[in-house]
CSV table of C-alpha atoms in Angstrom, one decimal:
chain,number,residue,atom,x,y,z
O,1048,GLN,CA,72.8,80.5,76.2
O,1049,SER,CA,73.5,80.7,79.9
O,1050,ASN,CA,74.7,83.8,81.8
O,1051,ALA,CA,78.0,82.1,82.5
O,1052,SER,CA,78.5,81.3,78.8
O,1053,LYS,CA,77.7,84.8,77.8
O,1054,LEU,CA,80.1,86.2,80.4
O,1055,ALA,CA,82.9,83.8,79.2
O,1056,VAL,CA,82.6,85.1,75.7
O,1057,SER,CA,82.6,88.8,76.7
O,1058,VAL,CA,85.7,88.4,79.0
O,1059,VAL,CA,87.7,86.3,76.6
O,1060,SER,CA,87.0,88.8,73.8
O,1061,ALA,CA,88.0,91.7,75.9
O,1062,MET,CA,91.3,90.1,76.9
O,1063,ALA,CA,92.0,89.0,73.3
O,1064,SER,CA,91.4,92.5,72.2
O,1065,GLY,CA,93.8,93.8,74.8
O,1066,SER,CA,96.6,91.5,73.6
O,1067,HIS,CA,96.0,92.5,70.0
O,1068,ALA,CA,96.2,96.2,70.9
O,1069,GLY,CA,99.4,95.6,72.8
O,1070,SER,CA,101.0,94.0,69.7
O,1071,HIS,CA,100.4,97.2,67.7
O,1072,GLN,CA,101.2,99.7,70.4
O,1073,GLY,CA,104.1,98.0,72.0
O,1074,GLU,CA,102.4,97.8,75.4
O,1075,GLU,CA,99.9,95.4,77.0
O,1076,GLN,CA,96.4,96.7,77.5
O,1077,ALA,CA,94.8,96.1,80.8
O,1078,PRO,CA,92.2,93.3,80.9
O,1079,SER,CA,88.6,94.3,81.2
O,1080,PHE,CA,85.4,92.8,82.6
O,1081,GLU,CA,81.9,93.1,81.2
O,1082,PRO,CA,79.4,92.3,84.0
O,1083,PRO,CA,76.4,90.1,83.3
O,1084,LYS,CA,73.0,91.6,82.4
O,1085,TRP,CA,71.6,90.6,85.7
O,1086,THR,CA,74.1,92.7,87.7
O,1087,ALA,CA,72.3,95.0,90.2
O,1088,SER,CA,72.9,98.7,90.5
O,1089,ASN,CA,72.6,100.0,94.1
O,1090,PRO,CA,72.8,96.4,95.4
O,1091,LYS,CA,70.6,95.2,98.2
O,1092,ALA,CA,73.3,93.2,100.1
O,1093,LYS,CA,76.2,94.8,102.0
O,1094,VAL,CA,79.2,92.6,101.4
O,1095,THR,CA,82.6,92.9,103.2
O,1096,LEU,CA,85.6,90.8,102.3
O,1097,THR,CA,88.0,90.7,105.3
O,1098,THR,CA,91.6,89.7,105.0
O,1099,ALA,CA,94.2,89.6,107.8
O,1100,GLU,CA,95.2,93.2,106.8
O,1101,GLU,CA,92.0,95.0,105.9
O,1102,ALA,CA,88.2,95.0,105.3
O,1103,VAL,CA,87.1,95.6,101.7
O,1104,ASN,CA,83.7,97.0,100.8
O,1105,ALA,CA,82.3,94.8,98.0
O,1106,SER,CA,79.0,96.6,97.5
O,1107,PRO,CA,79.6,99.6,95.2
O,1108,GLU,CA,76.8,101.3,93.4
O,1109,CYS,CA,77.7,99.6,90.1
O,1110,GLY,CA,77.0,96.2,91.6
O,1111,TYR,CA,80.3,94.5,91.2
O,1112,VAL,CA,84.0,94.6,92.1
O,1113,THR,CA,86.9,93.1,90.2
O,1114,ILE,CA,89.9,91.6,92.1
O,1115,GLY,CA,93.3,91.3,90.5
O,1116,ARG,CA,96.8,92.6,90.3
O,1117,SER,CA,96.1,95.0,87.4
O,1118,ALA,CA,95.7,98.7,88.4
O,1119,SER,CA,92.4,98.7,86.5
O,1120,CYS,CA,90.9,96.3,89.1
O,1121,THR,CA,88.6,97.7,91.8
O,1122,TYR,CA,90.8,96.0,94.5
O,1123,VAL,CA,94.4,94.9,94.3
O,1124,PRO,CA,95.2,92.5,97.1
O,1125,LEU,CA,98.1,93.2,99.4
O,1126,GLY,CA,98.3,96.8,98.3
O,1127,ASN,CA,100.6,96.4,95.2
O,1128,THR,CA,100.9,94.4,92.0
O,1129,GLU,CA,104.2,92.8,92.9
O,1130,ALA,CA,103.0,91.3,96.2
O,1131,ALA,CA,99.7,90.2,94.6
O,1132,GLN,CA,101.6,88.4,91.8
O,1133,GLU,CA,103.8,86.6,94.4
O,1134,ALA,CA,100.6,85.5,96.2
O,1135,GLY,CA,99.2,83.9,93.0
O,1136,ILE,CA,96.8,86.6,91.9
O,1137,SER,CA,96.2,87.0,88.2
O,1138,ARG,CA,95.9,90.4,86.4
O,1139,LEU,CA,92.1,90.0,86.3
O,1140,HIS,CA,91.5,87.2,88.8
O,1141,ALA,CA,87.8,87.3,89.9
O,1142,ALA,CA,84.7,89.4,90.3
O,1143,VAL,CA,82.1,89.6,93.0
O,1144,VAL,CA,78.8,90.5,91.4
O,1145,HIS,CA,75.4,91.4,93.0
O,1146,HIS,CA,72.3,89.9,91.4
O,1147,THR,CA,69.1,91.9,91.0
O,1148,ASP,CA,67.4,89.4,93.3
O,1149,GLY,CA,69.8,90.2,96.1
O,1150,ARG,CA,72.0,87.2,95.8
O,1151,VAL,CA,75.8,87.6,95.5
O,1152,TYR,CA,78.1,85.6,93.2
O,1153,VAL,CA,81.8,85.2,92.7
O,1154,ILE,CA,83.2,84.6,89.1
O,1155,ASP,CA,86.6,83.3,88.5
O,1156,LEU,CA,87.8,85.1,85.3
O,1157,HIS,CA,90.1,82.4,84.0
O,1158,SER,CA,92.7,83.0,86.6
O,1159,ALA,CA,96.0,81.1,86.4
O,1160,LYS,CA,95.9,79.5,89.9
O,1161,GLY,CA,92.1,79.4,90.6
O,1162,THR,CA,89.6,80.4,93.2
O,1163,THR,CA,88.1,78.3,96.0
O,1164,ILE,CA,85.1,78.7,98.3
O,1165,ASP,CA,85.3,76.8,101.6
O,1166,GLY,CA,88.1,74.7,100.1
O,1167,LYS,CA,86.2,73.8,96.9
O,1168,LYS,CA,87.6,75.0,93.6
O,1169,ILE,CA,85.0,76.8,91.4
O,1170,ASP,CA,84.7,76.6,87.7
O,1171,LYS,CA,86.0,79.4,85.5
O,1172,TYR,CA,83.5,81.9,84.3
O,1173,LYS,CA,80.7,80.2,86.2
O,1174,PRO,CA,78.9,82.4,88.7
O,1175,THR,CA,79.1,80.7,92.1
O,1176,SER,CA,77.0,81.7,95.0
O,1177,LEU,CA,78.7,83.4,98.0
O,1178,LYS,CA,77.3,82.8,101.5
O,1179,HIS,CA,77.8,84.7,104.7
O,1180,GLY,CA,80.8,83.4,106.6
O,1181,ALA,CA,82.3,81.6,103.6
O,1182,LYS,CA,86.1,81.5,103.1
O,1183,LEU,CA,87.0,82.8,99.7
O,1184,VAL,CA,90.6,82.1,98.6
O,1185,LEU,CA,92.2,83.5,95.4
O,1186,GLY,CA,95.5,82.2,93.9
O,1187,GLN,CA,96.4,79.4,96.4
O,1188,HIS,CA,98.1,76.5,94.6
O,1189,GLY,CA,100.9,74.3,95.8
O,1190,SER,CA,103.5,76.6,97.6
O,1191,THR,CA,101.8,79.7,96.4
O,1192,PRO,CA,100.0,81.2,99.4
O,1193,GLY,CA,97.1,82.9,97.7
O,1194,VAL,CA,94.9,85.6,99.4
O,1195,SER,CA,92.1,84.6,101.8
O,1196,PHE,CA,89.0,86.5,102.5
O,1197,ARG,CA,86.2,85.9,105.1
O,1198,VAL,CA,82.9,86.9,103.6
O,1199,SER,CA,80.3,89.0,105.5
O,1200,ILE,CA,76.9,89.6,103.9
O,1201,GLU,CA,74.2,91.7,105.4
O,1202,GLY,CA,70.7,92.0,103.8
O,1203,GLY,CA,70.0,90.9,100.3
O,1204,GLY,CA,68.8,87.5,99.3
O,1205,SER,CA,69.8,83.9,100.1
O,1206,GLY,CA,73.2,83.7,101.7
O,1207,ALA,CA,72.9,86.9,103.8
O,1208,ALA,CA,73.7,86.9,107.5
O,1209,ASP,CA,70.0,86.9,108.5
O,1210,ASP,CA,69.5,83.6,106.4
O,1211,SER,CA,72.4,81.8,108.0
O,1212,PRO,CA,71.6,79.5,111.0
O,1213,SER,CA,75.3,79.0,111.7
O,1214,LYS,CA,75.8,82.7,111.9
O,1215,LYS,CA,72.8,83.1,114.1
O,1216,ARG,CA,74.4,80.6,116.5
O,1217,ALA,CA,77.7,82.5,116.3
O,1218,ARG,CA,76.0,85.8,117.1
O,1219,GLU,CA,74.3,84.2,120.1
O,1220,ASP,CA,77.7,83.0,121.4
O,1221,GLU,CA,79.6,86.3,120.8
O,1222,PRO,CA,79.7,89.0,123.5
O,1223,ALA,CA,77.2,91.8,123.4
O,1224,THR,CA,80.0,94.3,123.4
O,1225,VAL,CA,83.7,94.3,122.6
O,1226,ARG,CA,86.4,96.8,123.5
O,1227,ALA,CA,89.2,98.1,121.3
O,1228,SER,CA,91.7,100.8,120.9
O,1229,HIS,CA,92.7,102.2,117.5
O,1230,LEU,CA,95.2,104.5,115.8
O,1231,LEU,CA,93.7,106.5,112.9
O,1232,VAL,CA,95.5,108.5,110.2
O,1233,LYS,CA,93.3,110.6,108.0
O,1234,HIS,CA,93.9,111.4,104.3
O,1235,ASN,CA,92.5,113.9,101.8
O,1236,GLY,CA,89.8,111.4,100.8
O,1237,SER,CA,88.5,111.0,104.4
O,1238,ARG,CA,84.9,112.0,105.0
O,1239,ARG,CA,86.2,114.8,107.3
O,1240,PRO,CA,89.8,115.6,106.4
O,1241,SER,CA,90.7,117.5,109.5
O,1242,SER,CA,91.7,116.5,113.1
O,1243,TRP,CA,93.1,117.8,116.3
O,1244,LYS,CA,96.6,117.2,114.9
O,1245,GLU,CA,96.0,118.8,111.5
O,1246,PRO,CA,93.3,121.5,110.7
O,1247,VAL,CA,93.5,120.5,107.0
O,1248,VAL,CA,94.7,117.0,106.0
O,1249,THR,CA,96.4,116.9,102.6
O,1250,ARG,CA,98.2,113.6,102.6
O,1251,SER,CA,97.1,110.9,100.0
O,1252,LEU,CA,95.7,107.5,100.9
O,1253,GLU,CA,99.0,105.9,99.9
O,1254,GLU,CA,100.9,108.2,102.3
O,1255,ALA,CA,98.4,107.4,105.1
O,1256,LYS,CA,98.8,103.7,104.5
O,1257,ALA,CA,102.6,103.9,104.7
O,1258,MET,CA,102.3,105.9,107.9
O,1259,VAL,CA,100.0,103.5,109.6
O,1260,GLN,CA,102.0,100.5,108.5
O,1261,GLY,CA,105.1,102.2,110.0
O,1262,PHE,CA,103.3,102.8,113.3
O,1263,ARG,CA,102.1,99.1,113.4
O,1264,ASP,CA,105.7,97.9,112.8
O,1265,ALA,CA,107.0,100.1,115.6
O,1266,ILE,CA,104.4,98.9,118.1
O,1267,VAL,CA,105.0,95.3,117.3
O,1268,ALA,CA,108.8,95.8,117.5
O,1269,LYS,CA,108.6,97.6,120.9
O,1270,ALA,CA,106.4,94.9,122.4
O,1271,GLN,CA,108.4,92.0,120.9
O,1272,GLY,CA,109.0,89.3,123.5
O,1273,GLY,CA,106.5,90.8,125.9
O,1274,ASP,CA,102.9,89.8,126.8
O,1275,ALA,CA,99.6,91.4,125.9
O,1276,THR,CA,100.2,94.1,128.5
O,1277,ALA,CA,103.4,95.2,126.7
O,1278,LEU,CA,101.6,95.3,123.3
O,1279,GLN,CA,98.8,97.4,124.8
O,1280,GLY,CA,101.2,99.8,126.4
O,1281,ALA,CA,103.2,100.2,123.2
O,1282,PHE,CA,99.9,100.8,121.3
O,1283,GLU,CA,98.6,103.4,123.8
O,1284,GLU,CA,101.9,105.3,123.8
O,1285,LEU,CA,102.0,105.8,120.1
O,1286,ALA,CA,98.2,106.3,119.6
O,1287,SER,CA,98.2,109.1,122.2
O,1288,VAL,CA,100.5,111.2,120.0
O,1289,GLU,CA,99.9,110.0,116.5
O,1290,SER,CA,96.2,109.1,116.2
O,1291,HIS,CA,93.9,111.6,114.4
O,1292,CYS,CA,90.9,110.5,116.5
O,1293,SER,CA,90.0,112.4,119.7
O,1294,SER,CA,90.4,109.0,121.5
O,1295,ALA,CA,94.1,109.7,121.3
O,1296,LYS,CA,93.8,111.4,124.7
O,1297,ARG,CA,92.8,108.0,126.0
O,1298,GLY,CA,95.6,106.1,124.2
O,1299,GLY,CA,93.2,105.2,121.4
O,1300,ASP,CA,90.7,103.5,123.7
O,1301,LEU,CA,87.1,103.6,122.3
O,1302,GLY,CA,85.5,101.9,125.2
O,1303,PRO,CA,82.9,99.1,124.9
O,1304,PHE,CA,80.7,99.0,121.7
O,1305,GLY,CA,78.4,96.5,120.1
O,1306,ARG,CA,77.2,95.6,116.7
O,1307,GLY,CA,75.9,98.5,114.6
O,1308,GLN,CA,77.7,101.2,116.6
O,1309,MET,CA,80.8,101.6,114.4
O,1310,GLN,CA,81.4,101.8,110.6
O,1311,ARG,CA,80.9,98.3,109.2
O,1312,GLN,CA,84.5,97.9,108.1
O,1313,PHE,CA,85.7,98.8,111.5
O,1314,GLU,CA,83.2,96.6,113.3
O,1315,THR,CA,83.9,93.6,111.1
O,1316,ALA,CA,87.7,93.9,111.6
O,1317,THR,CA,87.3,94.3,115.4
O,1318,TYR,CA,85.0,91.3,115.9
O,1319,ALA,CA,87.4,89.2,113.8
O,1320,LEU,CA,90.3,89.8,116.2
O,1321,GLN,CA,91.1,87.8,119.3
O,1322,VAL,CA,91.5,89.7,122.6
O,1323,GLY,CA,95.1,91.0,122.7
O,1324,GLU,CA,95.5,90.8,118.9
O,1325,ILE,CA,96.4,93.8,116.7
O,1326,SER,CA,94.9,94.1,113.2
O,1327,GLY,CA,96.5,94.9,109.9
O,1328,LEU,CA,95.5,98.1,108.1
O,1329,VAL,CA,91.7,98.7,108.2
O,1330,PHE,CA,90.1,101.2,105.8
O,1331,SER,CA,86.9,103.1,106.6
O,1332,ASP,CA,85.4,106.4,105.6
O,1333,SER,CA,87.3,108.0,108.4
O,1334,GLY,CA,90.7,107.0,107.1
O,1335,VAL,CA,93.3,104.2,107.8
O,1336,HIS,CA,93.3,102.4,111.1
O,1337,ILE,CA,95.0,99.8,113.1
O,1338,ILE,CA,93.0,98.2,115.9
O,1339,LEU,CA,93.9,96.4,119.1
O,1340,ARG,CA,91.1,94.4,120.7
O,1341,THR,CA,91.3,94.7,124.4
O,1342,GLU,CA,88.2,93.0,125.7
């Protein structure tokens, strides 16, 4: 029996079990996922899934992440179950799984509206290889927008950045350095929960996300109708008083930097921006950021 078939049986059984339990207890049990036997612990590849709003680390020590609108999933797109449902995301939609040989696969877990890679719909329960630079879309169907991810893979086996000729050409064409400003808000899960603004940071991640989204909305509103200079001015004004990074004294300006100099999530998000473009929320070990690429 194939790995895909074995996985199908385990997932369907788990979801059926959840429905049965709900019928006795008056509530619906969260769907669960049983990873294949070939799932790698401490995976070789470093995988980042980047949306318009954030960069998601898809390389945990357990070797897999689940994506869906259920709170039991590793990652809930768009930050909450209601928004994810409107975008076409199922309760347990898909999983990104690392193989012991270094390759990376995505598995559609019998989602209602499907999963595509570079525009091609993948079969349910069948592990499908993910390649560096691929466009992964969950939930898009008819007028339902879905959620799009750009896949970044470093290291590992076939499909990683070093194995991709197109990515090599892209790297040759990109500038040696970029320049960006950022506004950072730390939370109690940050790797160093203190800053020049607050000796001890006690806010939760959810509180930090709400703050940064509010700051982004304020910057965009103030610069509305203006050019890139107006956006940069509004960004610098707010970053200078609200950012938890020491770069606040420079209006959030980090100066020029190249590949490998910043945390991966931050680097990926910055290089994905156009000059003069502001990011959505970006999550790193430092906290929650918004980024404005300036050069």
